[in-house]
Amino acid sequence: MAGRKRKLPVRKGDQNANKSELAVESKQQIVDRSLTSSTTTNLCRRLGDDFFFQPCVSLAKALLGKVLVRRYDDGTELKGRVVETEAYLGGEDQASHSAGGKRTPRNAAMFMKPGTIYVYPIYGIYLCMNISSQGEGAAVLLRSLEPLGGLPVMRRLRAARRKDGAQPLKDKDLCNGPSKLCQALDIPRAFDRLDLASDSEVWLEDADTDAGDATAAVVAASRIGIESHGEWAKKLLRFYLRGNAFVSVRDKMAER
DNA sequence: ATCGGGATTGCCT
DNA sequence: GGCAATCCCGATG
């Protein structure tokens, strides 16, 4: 790992920080202006290496209810509870970027230590965030979060690219999708290959014990957006908390 | 060097 | 529910 020193407004490889946004407002300005410094670090709750060392499907389920934290140097923290994930198994899983053991510079993080972040660009304008699991080329896609902290900052980060005059986003629309959560938590492409178990800008932790539906049932459903992959598109490798309003796509059949 | 498609989103009808 | 936006990356020649 090379020494990483990142400045907020212009981060190499951060597609959110290009021309279109420069004319509007830098992300540091957004953070500065909204100023919600909840400086609690809660290091004791942080999930370490051992949590990530489990098979893909197990990790996809275990991640539900955990809290993703994005911390800025000034102490600002953006937090969201994971409510929807997808398992991408590698090998036989034709829908996985690592299908057939295919390894490229793009998906290298899928083959790295469990807990390694895999961020990839999609459709030219969005990003998706995954977490490497145990298993060759296996990783879990984060699909939705329930926003818990730093909502004003999230709202600005999410609004930066939307049509002028649009209504402020509702809480449930801040992080209910894989690319939405990358925008809301300011996850840049440069986070690719970082270690979620040891990084100072992004990590996972246990939810507060008094948090809501910690015991909600887990629904297994088919994955989204991979229709072209035949039988693998139908497998029940998407997991979400039953009845949770922050899930991106509910499956009524699966919930019965 | 070129080409085609994509683990999505927001706006439109 | 349809569809354009938008560009990186992998495959191919």
CSV table of N, CA, C and O in Angstrom, one decimal, chain A residues 36-108:
chain,number,residue,atom,x,y,z
A,36,THR,N,-22.0,19.4,11.2
A,36,THR,CA,-22.7,18.5,12.2
A,36,THR,C,-21.6,17.6,12.8
A,36,THR,O,-21.6,16.5,12.6
A,37,SER,N,-20.7,18.2,13.6
A,37,SER,CA,-19.6,17.4,14.1
A,37,SER,C,-20.1,16.5,15.3
A,37,SER,O,-20.1,17.0,16.4
A,38,SER,N,-20.4,15.3,15.0
A,38,SER,CA,-20.6,14.4,16.1
A,38,SER,C,-19.2,13.6,16.2
A,38,SER,O,-19.0,12.7,15.5
A,39,THR,N,-18.4,14.1,17.1
A,39,THR,CA,-17.0,13.7,17.1
A,39,THR,C,-16.8,12.3,17.8
A,39,THR,O,-15.7,11.9,18.1
A,40,THR,N,-17.9,11.7,18.2
A,40,THR,CA,-17.7,10.4,18.8
A,40,THR,C,-17.2,9.4,17.9
A,40,THR,O,-17.7,9.2,16.8
A,41,THR,N,-16.1,8.8,18.3
A,41,THR,CA,-15.4,7.8,17.4
A,41,THR,C,-15.8,6.4,17.6
A,41,THR,O,-15.9,5.6,16.7
A,42,ASN,N,-16.2,6.1,18.8
A,42,ASN,CA,-16.7,4.7,19.1
A,42,ASN,C,-15.8,3.6,18.6
A,42,ASN,O,-16.2,2.6,18.0
A,43,LEU,N,-14.5,3.7,18.9
A,43,LEU,CA,-13.5,2.8,18.4
A,43,LEU,C,-13.8,1.4,18.9
A,43,LEU,O,-13.5,0.4,18.3
A,44,CYS,N,-14.5,1.3,20.1
A,44,CYS,CA,-14.7,0.0,20.7
A,44,CYS,C,-15.7,-0.8,19.9
A,44,CYS,O,-15.7,-2.0,19.9
A,45,ARG,N,-16.6,-0.1,19.1
A,45,ARG,CA,-17.6,-0.8,18.3
A,45,ARG,C,-17.1,-1.3,17.0
A,45,ARG,O,-17.7,-2.0,16.2
A,46,ARG,N,-15.9,-0.8,16.6
A,46,ARG,CA,-15.4,-1.0,15.3
A,46,ARG,C,-15.2,-2.5,15.0
A,46,ARG,O,-14.7,-3.2,15.8
A,47,LEU,N,-15.6,-2.9,13.8
A,47,LEU,CA,-15.4,-4.3,13.4
A,47,LEU,C,-14.1,-4.5,12.8
A,47,LEU,O,-13.6,-3.8,11.9
A,48,GLY,N,-13.4,-5.6,13.3
A,48,GLY,CA,-12.0,-5.8,12.8
A,48,GLY,C,-11.9,-7.0,11.8
A,48,GLY,O,-13.0,-7.5,11.3
A,49,ASP,N,-10.7,-7.3,11.5
A,49,ASP,CA,-10.5,-8.4,10.5
A,49,ASP,C,-11.4,-9.6,10.6
A,49,ASP,O,-11.9,-10.1,9.6
A,50,ASP,N,-11.5,-10.1,11.8
A,50,ASP,CA,-12.2,-11.4,12.0
A,50,ASP,C,-13.6,-11.3,11.5
A,50,ASP,O,-14.1,-12.3,11.0
A,51,PHE,N,-14.2,-10.2,11.6
A,51,PHE,CA,-15.6,-10.1,11.2
A,51,PHE,C,-15.7,-10.4,9.7
A,51,PHE,O,-16.7,-11.0,9.2
A,52,PHE,N,-14.7,-9.9,8.9
A,52,PHE,CA,-14.8,-10.0,7.5
A,52,PHE,C,-14.4,-11.4,6.9
A,52,PHE,O,-14.7,-11.8,5.8
A,53,PHE,N,-13.7,-12.2,7.8
A,53,PHE,CA,-13.3,-13.5,7.4
A,53,PHE,C,-14.4,-14.5,7.5
A,53,PHE,O,-14.4,-15.4,8.3
A,54,GLN,N,-15.4,-14.4,6.6
A,54,GLN,CA,-16.4,-15.4,6.5
A,54,GLN,C,-16.9,-15.5,5.1
A,54,GLN,O,-16.7,-14.6,4.3
A,55,PRO,N,-17.5,-16.6,4.7
A,55,PRO,CA,-17.9,-16.8,3.4
A,55,PRO,C,-18.9,-15.7,2.9
A,55,PRO,O,-19.6,-15.1,3.7
A,56,CYS,N,-18.9,-15.5,1.6
A,56,CYS,CA,-19.7,-14.4,1.0
A,56,CYS,C,-21.1,-14.3,1.5
A,56,CYS,O,-21.5,-13.2,1.9
A,57,VAL,N,-21.9,-15.3,1.4
A,57,VAL,CA,-23.3,-15.3,1.8
A,57,VAL,C,-23.4,-15.0,3.3
A,57,VAL,O,-24.2,-14.1,3.7
A,58,SER,N,-22.6,-15.6,4.1
A,58,SER,CA,-22.6,-15.3,5.5
A,58,SER,C,-22.3,-13.8,5.8
A,58,SER,O,-23.0,-13.2,6.6
A,59,LEU,N,-21.3,-13.3,5.1
A,59,LEU,CA,-20.9,-11.9,5.3
A,59,LEU,C,-22.0,-11.0,4.9
A,59,LEU,O,-22.4,-10.0,5.5
A,60,ALA,N,-22.6,-11.3,3.7
A,60,ALA,CA,-23.7,-10.5,3.2
A,60,ALA,C,-24.9,-10.4,4.2
A,60,ALA,O,-25.4,-9.3,4.4
A,61,LYS,N,-25.2,-11.5,4.9
A,61,LYS,CA,-26.2,-11.4,5.9
A,61,LYS,C,-25.7,-10.7,7.2
A,61,LYS,O,-26.4,-10.0,7.8
A,62,ALA,N,-24.5,-11.0,7.6
A,62,ALA,CA,-23.9,-10.5,8.8
A,62,ALA,C,-23.8,-9.0,8.7
A,62,ALA,O,-23.8,-8.3,9.8
A,63,LEU,N,-23.6,-8.4,7.5
A,63,LEU,CA,-23.5,-7.0,7.4
A,63,LEU,C,-24.8,-6.2,7.7
A,63,LEU,O,-24.7,-5.1,8.0
A,64,LEU,N,-25.9,-6.9,7.5
A,64,LEU,CA,-27.2,-6.2,7.8
A,64,LEU,C,-27.2,-5.8,9.2
A,64,LEU,O,-27.0,-6.6,10.1
A,65,GLY,N,-27.6,-4.5,9.4
A,65,GLY,CA,-27.6,-4.0,10.8
A,65,GLY,C,-26.3,-3.3,11.2
A,65,GLY,O,-26.4,-2.6,12.2
A,66,LYS,N,-25.2,-3.6,10.5
A,66,LYS,CA,-24.0,-3.0,10.9
A,66,LYS,C,-24.0,-1.5,10.4
A,66,LYS,O,-24.8,-1.2,9.5
A,67,VAL,N,-23.1,-0.7,11.0
A,67,VAL,CA,-23.2,0.7,10.6
A,67,VAL,C,-21.9,1.1,9.9
A,67,VAL,O,-20.8,0.9,10.3
A,68,LEU,N,-22.1,1.7,8.7
A,68,LEU,CA,-21.0,2.2,7.9
A,68,LEU,C,-20.7,3.6,8.3
A,68,LEU,O,-21.6,4.4,8.4
A,69,VAL,N,-19.5,3.9,8.6
A,69,VAL,CA,-19.1,5.2,9.1
A,69,VAL,C,-18.1,5.8,8.1
A,69,VAL,O,-17.1,5.2,7.7
A,70,ARG,N,-18.3,7.1,7.8
A,70,ARG,CA,-17.4,7.9,7.0
A,70,ARG,C,-17.0,9.1,7.8
A,70,ARG,O,-17.9,9.9,8.2
A,71,ARG,N,-15.7,9.2,8.0
A,71,ARG,CA,-15.2,10.2,8.9
A,71,ARG,C,-14.3,11.2,8.2
A,71,ARG,O,-13.4,10.8,7.5
A,72,TYR,N,-14.5,12.5,8.4
A,72,TYR,CA,-13.6,13.5,7.8
A,72,TYR,C,-12.6,13.9,8.9
A,72,TYR,O,-12.9,13.7,10.1
A,73,ASP,N,-11.6,14.5,8.4
A,73,ASP,CA,-10.5,15.0,9.3
A,73,ASP,C,-11.0,15.9,10.4
A,73,ASP,O,-10.5,16.0,11.5
A,74,ASP,N,-12.1,16.7,10.1
A,74,ASP,CA,-12.6,17.7,11.0
A,74,ASP,C,-13.5,17.1,12.0
A,74,ASP,O,-14.1,17.8,12.9
A,75,GLY,N,-13.7,15.8,12.0
A,75,GLY,CA,-14.5,15.1,13.0
A,75,GLY,C,-15.9,14.8,12.5
A,75,GLY,O,-16.6,14.0,13.1
A,76,THR,N,-16.3,15.4,11.4
A,76,THR,CA,-17.7,15.1,10.9
A,76,THR,C,-17.8,13.6,10.5
A,76,THR,O,-16.9,13.0,9.9
A,77,GLU,N,-18.9,13.0,10.9
A,77,GLU,CA,-19.1,11.6,10.6
A,77,GLU,C,-20.5,11.5,9.9
A,77,GLU,O,-21.5,12.0,10.3
A,78,LEU,N,-20.4,10.7,8.8
A,78,LEU,CA,-21.6,10.3,8.1
A,78,LEU,C,-21.8,8.8,8.4
A,78,LEU,O,-20.9,8.0,8.3
A,79,LYS,N,-23.1,8.5,8.9
A,79,LYS,CA,-23.3,7.1,9.3
A,79,LYS,C,-24.6,6.6,8.7
A,79,LYS,O,-25.6,7.3,8.6
A,80,GLY,N,-24.5,5.3,8.3
A,80,GLY,CA,-25.8,4.6,7.8
A,80,GLY,C,-25.7,3.2,8.2
A,80,GLY,O,-24.7,2.5,8.1
A,81,ARG,N,-26.9,2.7,8.5
A,81,ARG,CA,-27.0,1.2,8.8
A,81,ARG,C,-27.2,0.4,7.6
A,81,ARG,O,-28.1,0.8,6.8
A,82,VAL,N,-26.5,-0.6,7.4
A,82,VAL,CA,-26.7,-1.5,6.2
A,82,VAL,C,-28.0,-2.2,6.3
A,82,VAL,O,-28.2,-2.9,7.3
A,83,VAL,N,-28.8,-2.1,5.3
A,83,VAL,CA,-30.1,-2.7,5.3
A,83,VAL,C,-30.3,-3.7,4.1
A,83,VAL,O,-31.3,-4.4,4.0
A,84,GLU,N,-29.4,-3.6,3.1
A,84,GLU,CA,-29.6,-4.4,1.9
A,84,GLU,C,-28.2,-4.7,1.3
A,84,GLU,O,-27.4,-3.8,1.1
A,85,THR,N,-27.9,-6.0,1.0
A,85,THR,CA,-26.6,-6.4,0.4
A,85,THR,C,-26.9,-7.4,-0.7
A,85,THR,O,-28.0,-8.0,-0.8
A,86,GLU,N,-25.8,-7.6,-1.5
A,86,GLU,CA,-25.9,-8.7,-2.5
A,86,GLU,C,-24.5,-9.4,-2.4
A,86,GLU,O,-23.5,-8.8,-2.3
A,87,ALA,N,-24.6,-10.8,-2.5
A,87,ALA,CA,-23.4,-11.6,-2.5
A,87,ALA,C,-23.0,-11.9,-4.0
A,87,ALA,O,-23.8,-12.2,-4.8
A,88,TYR,N,-21.7,-11.7,-4.3
A,88,TYR,CA,-21.2,-12.0,-5.6
A,88,TYR,C,-20.0,-13.0,-5.3
A,88,TYR,O,-19.0,-12.6,-4.8
A,89,LEU,N,-20.3,-14.2,-5.8
A,89,LEU,CA,-19.5,-15.3,-5.3
A,89,LEU,C,-18.1,-15.5,-6.0
A,89,LEU,O,-17.2,-16.2,-5.5
A,90,GLY,N,-18.0,-15.0,-7.2
A,90,GLY,CA,-16.8,-15.3,-8.0
A,90,GLY,C,-16.9,-16.7,-8.6
A,90,GLY,O,-18.0,-17.4,-8.4
A,91,GLY,N,-15.9,-17.2,-9.3
A,91,GLY,CA,-16.0,-18.5,-9.8
A,91,GLY,C,-17.2,-18.8,-10.7
A,91,GLY,O,-17.3,-18.2,-11.8
A,92,GLU,N,-18.1,-19.6,-10.2
A,92,GLU,CA,-19.2,-20.1,-11.0
A,92,GLU,C,-20.3,-19.0,-11.2
A,92,GLU,O,-21.1,-19.0,-12.1
A,93,ASP,N,-20.2,-18.0,-10.3
A,93,ASP,CA,-21.3,-16.9,-10.4
A,93,ASP,C,-21.1,-16.1,-11.6
A,93,ASP,O,-20.2,-15.2,-11.6
A,94,GLN,N,-21.9,-16.3,-12.6
A,94,GLN,CA,-21.7,-15.6,-13.9
A,94,GLN,C,-21.9,-14.1,-13.8
A,94,GLN,O,-21.5,-13.4,-14.6
A,95,ALA,N,-22.7,-13.7,-12.8
A,95,ALA,CA,-23.0,-12.3,-12.6
A,95,ALA,C,-21.8,-11.5,-11.9
A,95,ALA,O,-21.9,-10.3,-11.9
A,96,SER,N,-20.9,-12.2,-11.4
A,96,SER,CA,-19.8,-11.6,-10.7
A,96,SER,C,-18.7,-11.0,-11.6
A,96,SER,O,-18.4,-11.6,-12.7
A,97,HIS,N,-18.1,-9.9,-11.3
A,97,HIS,CA,-17.0,-9.4,-12.1
A,97,HIS,C,-15.9,-10.3,-12.1
A,97,HIS,O,-15.0,-10.3,-13.0
A,98,SER,N,-15.8,-11.2,-11.1
A,98,SER,CA,-14.7,-12.2,-11.0
A,98,SER,C,-15.2,-13.6,-11.5
A,98,SER,O,-14.5,-14.6,-11.1
A,99,ALA,N,-16.2,-13.6,-12.3
A,99,ALA,CA,-16.7,-14.9,-12.8
A,99,ALA,C,-15.6,-15.7,-13.5
A,99,ALA,O,-14.8,-15.1,-14.2
A,100,GLY,N,-15.5,-17.0,-13.2
A,100,GLY,CA,-14.5,-17.8,-13.9
A,100,GLY,C,-13.1,-17.5,-13.4
A,100,GLY,O,-12.1,-17.8,-14.0
A,101,GLY,N,-13.0,-16.8,-12.2
A,101,GLY,CA,-11.7,-16.5,-11.7
A,101,GLY,C,-11.0,-15.3,-12.4
A,101,GLY,O,-9.8,-15.0,-12.2
A,102,LYS,N,-11.8,-14.6,-13.2
A,102,LYS,CA,-11.2,-13.5,-14.0
A,102,LYS,C,-10.7,-12.4,-13.1
A,102,LYS,O,-11.5,-11.9,-12.3
A,103,ARG,N,-9.5,-12.1,-13.3
A,103,ARG,CA,-8.8,-11.0,-12.5
A,103,ARG,C,-8.3,-9.9,-13.4
A,103,ARG,O,-7.6,-10.2,-14.3
A,104,THR,N,-8.7,-8.7,-13.1
A,104,THR,CA,-8.2,-7.6,-13.9
A,104,THR,C,-7.9,-6.5,-12.9
A,104,THR,O,-8.2,-6.6,-11.7
A,105,PRO,N,-7.2,-5.4,-13.4
A,105,PRO,CA,-6.9,-4.3,-12.5
A,105,PRO,C,-8.2,-3.8,-11.8
A,105,PRO,O,-8.1,-3.4,-10.6
A,106,ARG,N,-9.2,-3.7,-12.6
A,106,ARG,CA,-10.5,-3.2,-12.0
A,106,ARG,C,-10.9,-4.0,-10.8
A,106,ARG,O,-11.2,-3.4,-9.7
A,107,ASN,N,-11.0,-5.3,-10.9
A,107,ASN,CA,-11.6,-6.1,-9.8
A,107,ASN,C,-10.6,-6.7,-8.8
A,107,ASN,O,-10.9,-7.6,-8.0
A,108,ALA,N,-9.3,-6.2,-8.9
A,108,ALA,CA,-8.3,-6.8,-8.0
A,108,ALA,C,-8.7,-6.9,-6.5
A,108,ALA,O,-8.4,-7.8,-5.8
